[in-house]
Amino acid sequence: MESSDTTDVAIIGAGPSGAAAAAWLARRGLRVRVVERSRFPRFSIGESLLPQCMEHLEACGLLEAAQGGDFQPKNGAAFTWRGQDTAIDFRDKFSPGPGTTWQVERADFDQRLIDGARQAGAEVEFGTRVEAFLADPLRPHLTLVDGDGEQRSLSARFVLDASGYGRVLARLTGLARPSTLEPRCALFTHIEDRIRCPRHDREKILIGLHPEHPGIWYWLIPFRHGRASLGVVGDRATLDAAGHDDAERLWHFIHAEPRLAALLADAEAIRDIGRLEGYSADVERLHGPGFALLGNAGEFLDPVFSSGVTIALDSALRAAPLVERQLAGERIDWHTQFEQPLRRGVATFREFVEAWYDGRLPRVIFNAQQTPRIRSMISAVLAGYAWDENNPFVAASRRRLSSLAEACTDDTSSAISEVR
């Protein structure tokens, strides 16, 4: 006979958004149950955080737990293409807020966050998957299966889906829809980087553009103790044509980029090559009767500007107070109070992602003629402050990026003074 249980809030997934929401709600006295399919610690990409994350970690009470990891500090992003190098410093930004963050090995980072949520009072179950879901405005219901194959039910007063790429409720409710972004593929690994170049700044993610294929780019994310995350992103056909297996393909492209080839001449992979493809995703809506979708469980864009964890934490800190208020008897309009404001920031990130792939943003980044004010506006968005409507590159991202890119012609003799 199937056993049953109840809780105030059920959260699917123990990643950053699930841990943040769980910690916030548990600290306010609600019964919170987190169910996670994996066993922690577990590997995940998305290792380069944005400074906006620091405010969110503090708001949900998990900053101290994360600080215990002694992670690699990060203060910006460096870019390389055909021998040209430039950088954006997040400390020099238009929007208020932290200007530094970390580059993290997610197995450790995520473990620390969910342990912090548990210490705040949340219950956490690992090795448990959600097999079915019944939406209901008052008593949504989950069917769970544990590692032994035992099935049981869990009813809650509200459900938050923080399942990331698993996208549990989007699949079970039929809300999933294709992303408007082109499908792409990522090959990645962790390395002992053995970088000896004194000019290499370990406090910045290094993003490279392939010298011949503009749709292919690289990430190099330094960690503490001489390790790093390394990846290449492009269309599947081009990546697959570069070798007989993913290891050969990854290193083929690394050797094709001059700066990375020189930096990583002695590097050695310390884990198998991973592949992630078709990762961009969207949903019809981010909420329904008795539930809401957080982070990647709703919409995921692209890894290029490391927006995933920022969006995940932002969504958790928008949803959790609304859940508390709804369970206290207040009527919540989830569309206007949660979905619309969340999607505004996501739309800003999307404009920057699209501008990266169509060439507008690289033209801007590698142009040295912008005024410090314009550079600081772009820095703020890339630092995660994509909801700051005071920033012209948030309020009118597409128009201003296009205008700025048009001004950044090959003739850089005249300074770019202002964006129309």
CSV table of C-alpha atoms in Angstrom, one decimal:
chain,number,residue,atom,x,y,z
A,1,MET,CA,0.0,0.0,0.0
A,2,GLU,CA,1.4,3.4,-1.0
A,3,SER,CA,2.4,5.6,2.0
A,4,SER,CA,1.6,9.3,2.1
A,5,ASP,CA,3.0,12.4,3.7
A,6,THR,CA,2.3,16.1,3.9
A,7,THR,CA,4.3,19.3,4.1
A,8,ASP,CA,3.8,23.0,3.6
A,9,VAL,CA,6.2,23.4,0.7
A,10,ALA,CA,7.6,20.7,-1.5
A,11,ILE,CA,10.7,21.6,-3.6
A,12,ILE,CA,11.9,19.5,-6.4
A,13,GLY,CA,15.7,19.7,-6.7
A,14,ALA,CA,18.5,20.6,-4.3
A,15,GLY,CA,20.5,22.8,-6.6
A,16,PRO,CA,21.0,26.6,-5.9
A,17,SER,CA,17.4,27.7,-6.5
A,18,GLY,CA,16.0,24.8,-4.5
A,19,ALA,CA,18.4,25.4,-1.6
A,20,ALA,CA,17.8,29.2,-1.6
A,21,ALA,CA,14.0,28.8,-1.6
A,22,ALA,CA,14.2,26.1,1.1
A,23,ALA,CA,16.4,28.1,3.4
A,24,TRP,CA,14.3,31.3,3.1
A,25,LEU,CA,11.0,29.5,3.7
A,26,ALA,CA,12.3,27.2,6.5
A,27,ARG,CA,13.7,30.2,8.4
A,28,ARG,CA,10.2,31.6,8.5
A,29,GLY,CA,8.8,28.6,10.2
A,30,LEU,CA,7.3,26.7,7.2
A,31,ARG,CA,7.7,22.9,6.8
A,32,VAL,CA,9.8,22.4,3.8
A,33,ARG,CA,10.6,19.2,2.0
A,34,VAL,CA,13.3,19.0,-0.7
A,35,VAL,CA,13.3,16.0,-3.0
A,36,GLU,CA,16.4,15.5,-5.1
A,37,ARG,CA,16.9,12.7,-7.7
A,38,SER,CA,20.7,12.7,-7.5
A,39,ARG,CA,23.1,11.8,-4.6
A,40,PHE,CA,25.1,14.7,-3.5
A,41,PRO,CA,27.8,15.8,-4.0
A,42,ARG,CA,27.4,15.6,-7.7
A,43,PHE,CA,29.1,17.2,-10.7
A,44,SER,CA,27.5,20.1,-12.5
A,45,ILE,CA,28.6,22.8,-14.9
A,46,GLY,CA,27.7,26.5,-14.4
A,47,GLU,CA,30.7,27.2,-12.3
A,48,SER,CA,31.3,30.9,-12.9
A,49,LEU,CA,29.0,33.0,-10.7
A,50,LEU,CA,28.0,36.6,-11.2
A,51,PRO,CA,28.3,39.3,-8.4
A,52,GLN,CA,24.5,39.7,-8.2
A,53,CYS,CA,24.4,36.2,-6.7
A,54,MET,CA,26.1,37.4,-3.5
A,55,GLU,CA,23.1,39.6,-2.6
A,56,HIS,CA,20.8,36.6,-3.1
A,57,LEU,CA,22.9,34.3,-1.1
A,58,GLU,CA,22.9,36.8,1.8
A,59,ALA,CA,19.1,37.4,1.5
A,60,CYS,CA,18.4,33.7,1.9
A,61,GLY,CA,20.9,33.2,4.7
A,62,LEU,CA,23.3,31.0,2.7
A,63,LEU,CA,26.3,33.4,2.2
A,64,GLU,CA,28.2,32.2,5.3
A,65,ALA,CA,27.7,28.6,4.3
A,66,ALA,CA,29.1,29.3,0.8
A,67,GLN,CA,32.0,31.3,2.2
A,68,GLY,CA,33.3,28.2,3.9
A,69,GLY,CA,34.3,26.8,0.6
A,70,ASP,CA,37.2,29.2,0.1
A,71,PHE,CA,36.4,29.5,-3.6
A,72,GLN,CA,38.4,31.2,-6.3
A,73,PRO,CA,37.5,35.0,-6.3
A,74,LYS,CA,36.2,36.4,-9.5
A,75,ASN,CA,36.1,40.1,-10.4
A,76,GLY,CA,35.3,40.1,-14.2
A,77,ALA,CA,35.6,38.5,-17.6
A,78,ALA,CA,38.5,38.4,-20.0
A,79,PHE,CA,38.0,37.9,-23.7
A,80,THR,CA,40.4,36.8,-26.5
A,81,TRP,CA,40.1,36.6,-30.3
A,82,ARG,CA,42.8,36.4,-32.9
A,83,GLY,CA,45.4,37.8,-30.6
A,84,GLN,CA,43.3,40.6,-29.3
A,85,ASP,CA,42.7,40.6,-25.5
A,86,THR,CA,40.4,42.7,-23.5
A,87,ALA,CA,38.6,42.5,-20.1
A,88,ILE,CA,35.6,43.8,-18.3
A,89,ASP,CA,36.0,44.4,-14.6
A,90,PHE,CA,32.7,43.9,-12.6
A,91,ARG,CA,33.9,46.3,-9.9
A,92,ASP,CA,33.6,49.1,-12.4
A,93,LYS,CA,29.9,48.9,-13.1
A,94,PHE,CA,26.9,51.1,-13.4
A,95,SER,CA,24.6,49.4,-11.0
A,96,PRO,CA,25.0,49.3,-7.2
A,97,GLY,CA,25.8,46.1,-5.4
A,98,PRO,CA,28.7,43.7,-5.1
A,99,GLY,CA,31.4,43.7,-7.8
A,100,THR,CA,33.1,40.4,-7.0
A,101,THR,CA,32.0,36.8,-6.6
A,102,TRP,CA,33.5,33.3,-7.0
A,103,GLN,CA,34.3,30.6,-9.5
A,104,VAL,CA,33.2,27.4,-7.9
A,105,GLU,CA,33.4,23.6,-8.3
A,106,ARG,CA,29.6,23.1,-8.2
A,107,ALA,CA,29.8,19.7,-6.4
A,108,ASP,CA,31.2,21.5,-3.3
A,109,PHE,CA,29.2,24.7,-3.7
A,110,ASP,CA,25.8,23.0,-4.1
A,111,GLN,CA,26.5,20.7,-1.2
A,112,ARG,CA,27.3,23.7,1.0
A,113,LEU,CA,24.1,25.5,0.0
A,114,ILE,CA,21.8,22.5,0.6
A,115,ASP,CA,23.5,21.7,3.9
A,116,GLY,CA,22.8,25.3,4.9
A,117,ALA,CA,19.1,24.9,4.0
A,118,ARG,CA,19.0,21.8,6.1
A,119,GLN,CA,20.5,23.6,9.0
A,120,ALA,CA,17.8,26.3,8.5
A,121,GLY,CA,15.2,23.6,9.1
A,122,ALA,CA,14.4,22.1,5.7
A,123,GLU,CA,14.1,18.4,5.2
A,124,VAL,CA,16.1,17.0,2.3
A,125,GLU,CA,15.7,13.6,0.6
A,126,PHE,CA,18.3,12.5,-1.9
A,127,GLY,CA,17.9,9.6,-4.4
A,128,THR,CA,14.2,10.4,-4.8
A,129,ARG,CA,12.5,11.1,-8.1
A,130,VAL,CA,9.1,12.6,-9.0
A,131,GLU,CA,7.1,10.2,-11.1
A,132,ALA,CA,3.8,12.1,-11.3
A,133,PHE,CA,2.3,15.4,-10.3
A,134,LEU,CA,-1.3,16.6,-9.7
A,135,ALA,CA,-1.7,20.4,-9.9
A,136,ASP,CA,-4.2,21.9,-7.4
A,137,PRO,CA,-4.5,25.4,-6.1
A,138,LEU,CA,-4.8,24.3,-2.5
A,139,ARG,CA,-3.2,20.8,-2.2
A,140,PRO,CA,-0.8,19.9,-5.1
A,141,HIS,CA,0.3,16.3,-5.0
A,142,LEU,CA,3.6,14.5,-5.9
A,143,THR,CA,4.1,10.8,-6.5
A,144,LEU,CA,7.7,9.9,-5.4
A,145,VAL,CA,9.9,6.9,-6.0
A,146,ASP,CA,12.9,6.3,-3.8
A,147,GLY,CA,16.2,4.5,-4.6
A,148,ASP,CA,14.7,1.1,-3.6
A,149,GLY,CA,11.8,1.6,-6.0
A,150,GLU,CA,9.3,2.2,-3.3
A,151,GLN,CA,6.4,4.6,-4.3
A,152,ARG,CA,4.8,7.0,-2.0
A,153,SER,CA,2.8,10.3,-2.2
A,154,LEU,CA,3.6,13.7,-0.9
A,155,SER,CA,1.0,16.4,-0.7
A,156,ALA,CA,1.9,20.0,-0.1
A,157,ARG,CA,0.3,23.4,0.1
A,158,PHE,CA,2.6,24.6,-2.6
A,159,VAL,CA,5.3,23.1,-4.9
A,160,LEU,CA,8.4,24.8,-6.3
A,161,ASP,CA,10.2,23.1,-9.2
A,162,ALA,CA,13.9,23.7,-8.9
A,163,SER,CA,14.9,20.6,-10.9
A,164,GLY,CA,17.2,22.4,-13.4
A,165,TYR,CA,17.8,20.5,-16.7
A,166,GLY,CA,15.4,17.8,-15.4
A,167,ARG,CA,12.5,20.2,-15.9
A,168,VAL,CA,10.2,17.9,-14.0
A,169,LEU,CA,7.0,19.9,-13.9
A,170,ALA,CA,7.4,21.4,-17.4
A,171,ARG,CA,7.3,17.8,-18.7
A,172,LEU,CA,4.6,16.5,-16.4
A,173,THR,CA,2.3,19.5,-17.0
A,174,GLY,CA,2.9,19.9,-20.7
A,175,LEU,CA,4.2,23.5,-20.3
A,176,ALA,CA,7.5,22.8,-22.1
A,177,ARG,CA,8.1,24.7,-25.4
A,178,PRO,CA,11.1,25.0,-27.7
A,179,SER,CA,13.5,27.8,-27.0
A,180,THR,CA,13.8,30.6,-29.6
A,181,LEU,CA,17.6,30.2,-29.4
A,182,GLU,CA,19.6,28.1,-31.9
A,183,PRO,CA,20.4,24.6,-30.6
A,184,ARG,CA,24.0,24.3,-29.5
A,185,CYS,CA,26.3,21.7,-28.0
A,186,ALA,CA,29.0,22.0,-25.2
A,187,LEU,CA,32.0,19.8,-24.6
A,188,PHE,CA,33.7,20.2,-21.3
A,189,THR,CA,36.0,18.8,-18.7
A,190,HIS,CA,38.0,19.7,-15.6
A,191,ILE,CA,41.8,20.1,-15.9
A,192,GLU,CA,45.0,20.5,-14.0
A,193,ASP,CA,45.7,23.7,-16.0
A,194,ARG,CA,49.5,24.1,-15.2
A,195,ILE,CA,49.3,27.7,-16.4
A,196,ARG,CA,52.6,29.5,-15.9
A,197,CYS,CA,51.9,32.7,-17.8
A,198,PRO,CA,52.3,35.6,-15.4
A,199,ARG,CA,49.7,37.7,-17.4
A,200,HIS,CA,46.9,35.1,-16.8
A,201,ASP,CA,44.3,36.5,-14.4
A,202,ARG,CA,42.8,33.7,-12.4
A,203,GLU,CA,40.2,36.1,-11.0
A,204,LYS,CA,38.4,36.3,-14.4
A,205,ILE,CA,36.7,33.8,-16.5
A,206,LEU,CA,38.4,33.7,-19.9
A,207,ILE,CA,36.1,33.6,-22.9
A,208,GLY,CA,37.6,32.9,-26.3
A,209,LEU,CA,36.3,33.2,-29.8
A,210,HIS,CA,37.4,30.7,-32.5
A,211,PRO,CA,39.6,32.5,-35.0
A,212,GLU,CA,37.7,31.2,-38.0
A,213,HIS,CA,34.2,30.0,-36.8
A,214,PRO,CA,32.4,32.9,-35.2
A,215,GLY,CA,29.7,30.7,-33.7
A,216,ILE,CA,32.3,28.7,-31.7
A,217,TRP,CA,33.5,30.0,-28.3
A,218,TYR,CA,35.5,28.7,-25.3
A,219,TRP,CA,35.4,29.0,-21.5
A,220,LEU,CA,38.3,28.7,-19.1
A,221,ILE,CA,37.2,29.0,-15.5
A,222,PRO,CA,40.1,28.9,-13.0
A,223,PHE,CA,39.5,27.3,-9.6
A,224,ARG,CA,41.7,27.2,-6.6
A,225,HIS,CA,44.8,24.9,-6.4
A,226,GLY,CA,45.7,25.0,-10.1
A,227,ARG,CA,42.5,23.5,-11.5
A,228,ALA,CA,40.0,24.8,-14.0
A,229,SER,CA,36.9,24.1,-15.9
A,230,LEU,CA,37.4,24.1,-19.7
A,231,GLY,CA,34.7,23.9,-22.4
A,232,VAL,CA,33.9,24.6,-26.1
A,233,VAL,CA,30.5,25.5,-27.4
A,234,GLY,CA,29.2,25.4,-31.0
A,235,ASP,CA,26.8,23.8,-33.3
A,236,ARG,CA,26.8,20.0,-33.1
A,237,ALA,CA,27.7,19.3,-36.7
A,238,THR,CA,30.9,21.5,-36.6
A,239,LEU,CA,32.0,20.0,-33.2
A,240,ASP,CA,31.3,16.4,-34.3
A,241,ALA,CA,33.3,16.8,-37.5
A,242,ALA,CA,36.5,17.7,-35.6
A,243,GLY,CA,37.3,14.2,-34.3
A,244,HIS,CA,36.4,10.6,-33.6
A,245,ASP,CA,35.4,11.2,-30.0
A,246,ASP,CA,34.6,14.1,-27.7
A,247,ALA,CA,38.1,14.3,-26.2
A,248,GLU,CA,39.7,14.6,-29.6
A,249,ARG,CA,37.1,17.2,-30.6
A,250,LEU,CA,37.5,19.3,-27.5
A,251,TRP,CA,41.3,19.4,-27.7
A,252,HIS,CA,41.2,20.0,-31.5
A,253,PHE,CA,39.3,23.2,-30.9
A,254,ILE,CA,41.5,24.3,-27.9
A,255,HIS,CA,44.6,24.0,-30.0
A,256,ALA,CA,43.0,26.1,-32.7
A,257,GLU,CA,42.7,29.2,-30.4
A,258,PRO,CA,46.2,30.7,-30.0
A,259,ARG,CA,46.0,32.0,-26.5
A,260,LEU,CA,44.3,28.9,-25.0
A,261,ALA,CA,46.7,26.6,-26.9
A,262,ALA,CA,49.7,28.5,-25.3
A,263,LEU,CA,48.1,28.7,-21.8
A,264,LEU,CA,47.1,25.0,-21.7
A,265,ALA,CA,50.2,23.5,-23.4
A,266,ASP,CA,50.8,21.3,-20.3
A,267,ALA,CA,47.2,20.9,-19.2
A,268,GLU,CA,45.8,17.5,-18.3
A,269,ALA,CA,42.2,16.5,-18.1
A,270,ILE,CA,41.2,15.1,-14.7
A,271,ARG,CA,37.7,13.9,-15.6
A,272,ASP,CA,36.0,12.4,-18.6
A,273,ILE,CA,34.8,14.8,-21.3
A,274,GLY,CA,31.2,15.8,-20.8
A,275,ARG,CA,28.7,16.7,-23.4
A,276,LEU,CA,25.5,18.8,-23.0
A,277,GLU,CA,23.3,19.7,-26.0
A,278,GLY,CA,19.9,21.0,-26.7
A,279,TYR,CA,20.1,22.8,-23.3
A,280,SER,CA,18.3,26.0,-24.2
A,281,ALA,CA,14.7,25.6,-23.1
A,282,ASP,CA,11.5,27.6,-22.4
A,283,VAL,CA,8.0,27.1,-21.0
A,284,GLU,CA,4.5,28.5,-21.8
A,285,ARG,CA,4.4,30.0,-18.3
A,286,LEU,CA,6.3,29.8,-15.0
A,287,HIS,CA,3.4,29.0,-12.7
A,288,GLY,CA,0.2,27.0,-12.4
A,289,PRO,CA,-2.3,25.9,-9.8
A,290,GLY,CA,-0.3,25.4,-6.6
A,291,PHE,CA,3.2,25.5,-8.3
A,292,ALA,CA,5.9,27.7,-9.8
A,293,LEU,CA,9.0,27.0,-11.8
A,294,LEU,CA,12.5,28.2,-10.7
A,295,GLY,CA,15.7,28.8,-12.7
A,296,ASN,CA,16.5,26.3,-15.4
A,297,ALA,CA,13.4,24.3,-14.6
A,298,GLY,CA,11.6,27.1,-16.4
A,299,GLU,CA,13.8,28.8,-19.0
A,300,PHE,CA,17.5,28.3,-19.7
A,301,LEU,CA,19.4,30.5,-22.2
A,302,ASP,CA,23.0,29.7,-22.8
A,303,PRO,CA,26.2,29.3,-20.7
A,304,VAL,CA,28.1,32.2,-22.4
A,305,PHE,CA,27.5,34.8,-19.7
A,306,SER,CA,27.1,32.5,-16.8
A,307,SER,CA,23.6,33.7,-16.1
A,308,GLY,CA,22.2,30.4,-15.0
A,309,VAL,CA,22.9,30.5,-11.2
A,310,THR,CA,22.0,34.2,-11.1
A,311,ILE,CA,18.6,33.6,-12.7
A,312,ALA,CA,18.1,30.5,-10.4
A,313,LEU,CA,18.7,32.4,-7.2
A,314,ASP,CA,16.7,35.5,-8.4
A,315,SER,CA,13.7,33.3,-9.2
A,316,ALA,CA,13.9,31.6,-5.8
A,317,LEU,CA,14.1,34.9,-3.9
A,318,ARG,CA,11.1,36.2,-5.9
A,319,ALA,CA,9.0,33.1,-5.4
A,320,ALA,CA,9.7,32.3,-1.7
A,321,PRO,CA,8.1,35.5,-0.2
A,322,LEU,CA,5.1,35.0,-2.5
A,323,VAL,CA,4.6,31.4,-1.3
A,324,GLU,CA,4.8,32.6,2.3
A,325,ARG,CA,2.2,35.3,1.7
A,326,GLN,CA,-0.1,32.9,-0.2
A,327,LEU,CA,0.0,30.3,2.5
A,328,ALA,CA,-0.8,33.0,5.0
A,329,GLY,CA,-4.1,33.6,3.1
A,330,GLU,CA,-3.1,36.5,0.8
A,331,ARG,CA,-4.2,36.3,-2.9
A,332,ILE,CA,-1.1,36.3,-5.1
A,333,ASP,CA,-1.1,37.1,-8.8
A,334,TRP,CA,1.8,34.9,-9.9
A,335,HIS,CA,1.8,36.3,-13.4
A,336,THR,CA,2.3,40.0,-12.5
A,337,GLN,CA,4.2,39.5,-9.2
A,338,PHE,CA,6.5,36.7,-10.2
A,339,GLU,CA,6.6,35.8,-13.9
A,340,GLN,CA,6.6,39.2,-15.5
A,341,PRO,CA,9.4,40.8,-13.4
A,342,LEU,CA,11.5,37.6,-13.5
A,343,ARG,CA,11.2,37.4,-17.3
A,344,ARG,CA,12.2,41.0,-17.7
A,345,GLY,CA,15.7,40.2,-16.4
A,346,VAL,CA,15.9,37.0,-18.4
A,347,ALA,CA,15.0,38.9,-21.5
A,348,THR,CA,17.9,41.3,-20.9
A,349,PHE,CA,20.3,38.3,-20.7
A,350,ARG,CA,18.7,36.9,-23.9
A,351,GLU,CA,19.4,40.1,-25.8
A,352,PHE,CA,23.1,39.9,-24.8
A,353,VAL,CA,23.3,36.2,-25.7
A,354,GLU,CA,21.8,36.9,-29.1
A,355,ALA,CA,24.1,39.8,-29.6
A,356,TRP,CA,27.0,37.6,-28.8
A,357,TYR,CA,26.2,35.0,-31.4
A,358,ASP,CA,25.2,37.5,-34.2
A,359,GLY,CA,28.5,39.4,-33.7
A,360,ARG,CA,27.2,42.7,-32.3
A,361,LEU,CA,28.5,42.2,-28.7
A,362,PRO,CA,32.0,40.9,-29.7
A,363,ARG,CA,32.3,44.0,-31.9
A,364,VAL,CA,31.5,46.1,-28.8
A,365,ILE,CA,33.7,44.2,-26.4
A,366,PHE,CA,36.8,44.3,-28.5
A,367,ASN,CA,36.4,48.0,-29.4
A,368,ALA,CA,38.5,50.2,-27.1
A,369,GLN,CA,36.7,53.4,-27.8
A,370,GLN,CA,33.7,53.3,-25.6
A,371,THR,CA,33.4,55.9,-22.8
A,372,PRO,CA,33.9,54.6,-19.3
A,373,ARG,CA,30.2,55.2,-18.7
A,374,ILE,CA,29.1,52.9,-21.5
A,375,ARG,CA,31.6,50.3,-20.5
A,376,SER,CA,30.3,50.4,-16.9
A,377,MET,CA,26.7,49.9,-18.2
A,378,ILE,CA,27.7,46.8,-20.1
A,379,SER,CA,29.7,45.6,-17.1
A,380,ALA,CA,26.7,45.8,-14.9
A,381,VAL,CA,24.6,43.5,-17.1
A,382,LEU,CA,27.4,41.0,-17.4
A,383,ALA,CA,27.8,41.2,-13.6
A,384,GLY,CA,24.2,40.0,-13.3
A,385,TYR,CA,22.3,43.2,-12.7
A,386,ALA,CA,19.9,42.5,-15.5
A,387,TRP,CA,16.9,43.9,-13.6
A,388,ASP,CA,18.3,47.4,-13.0
A,389,GLU,CA,15.9,49.5,-15.2
A,390,ASN,CA,18.0,52.5,-14.5
A,391,ASN,CA,20.7,51.0,-16.8
A,392,PRO,CA,19.9,52.0,-20.5
A,393,PHE,CA,21.3,48.6,-21.6
A,394,VAL,CA,18.6,46.9,-19.5
A,395,ALA,CA,15.7,49.3,-20.3
A,396,ALA,CA,16.3,49.1,-24.1
A,397,SER,CA,18.9,46.3,-24.6
A,398,ARG,CA,18.3,45.5,-28.2
A,399,ARG,CA,18.2,49.0,-29.5
A,400,ARG,CA,21.2,50.2,-27.6
A,401,LEU,CA,23.3,47.2,-28.3
A,402,SER,CA,22.5,47.5,-32.0
A,403,SER,CA,23.3,51.2,-32.0
A,404,LEU,CA,26.6,50.7,-30.2
A,405,ALA,CA,27.6,47.9,-32.5
A,406,GLU,CA,27.0,50.0,-35.5
A,407,ALA,CA,29.2,52.7,-34.1
A,408,CYS,CA,32.0,50.2,-33.4
A,409,THR,CA,33.1,50.0,-37.0
A,410,ASP,CA,36.5,48.8,-38.2
A,411,ASP,CA,37.6,52.5,-38.2
A,412,THR,CA,38.2,53.1,-34.5
A,413,SER,CA,39.9,56.4,-34.9
A,414,SER,CA,36.9,58.4,-33.5
A,415,ALA,CA,35.8,57.7,-30.0
A,416,ILE,CA,32.3,56.5,-29.3
A,417,SER,CA,30.8,59.0,-27.0
A,418,GLU,CA,27.2,58.1,-26.5
A,419,VAL,CA,24.5,55.5,-27.4
A,420,ARG,CA,21.5,56.9,-29.3
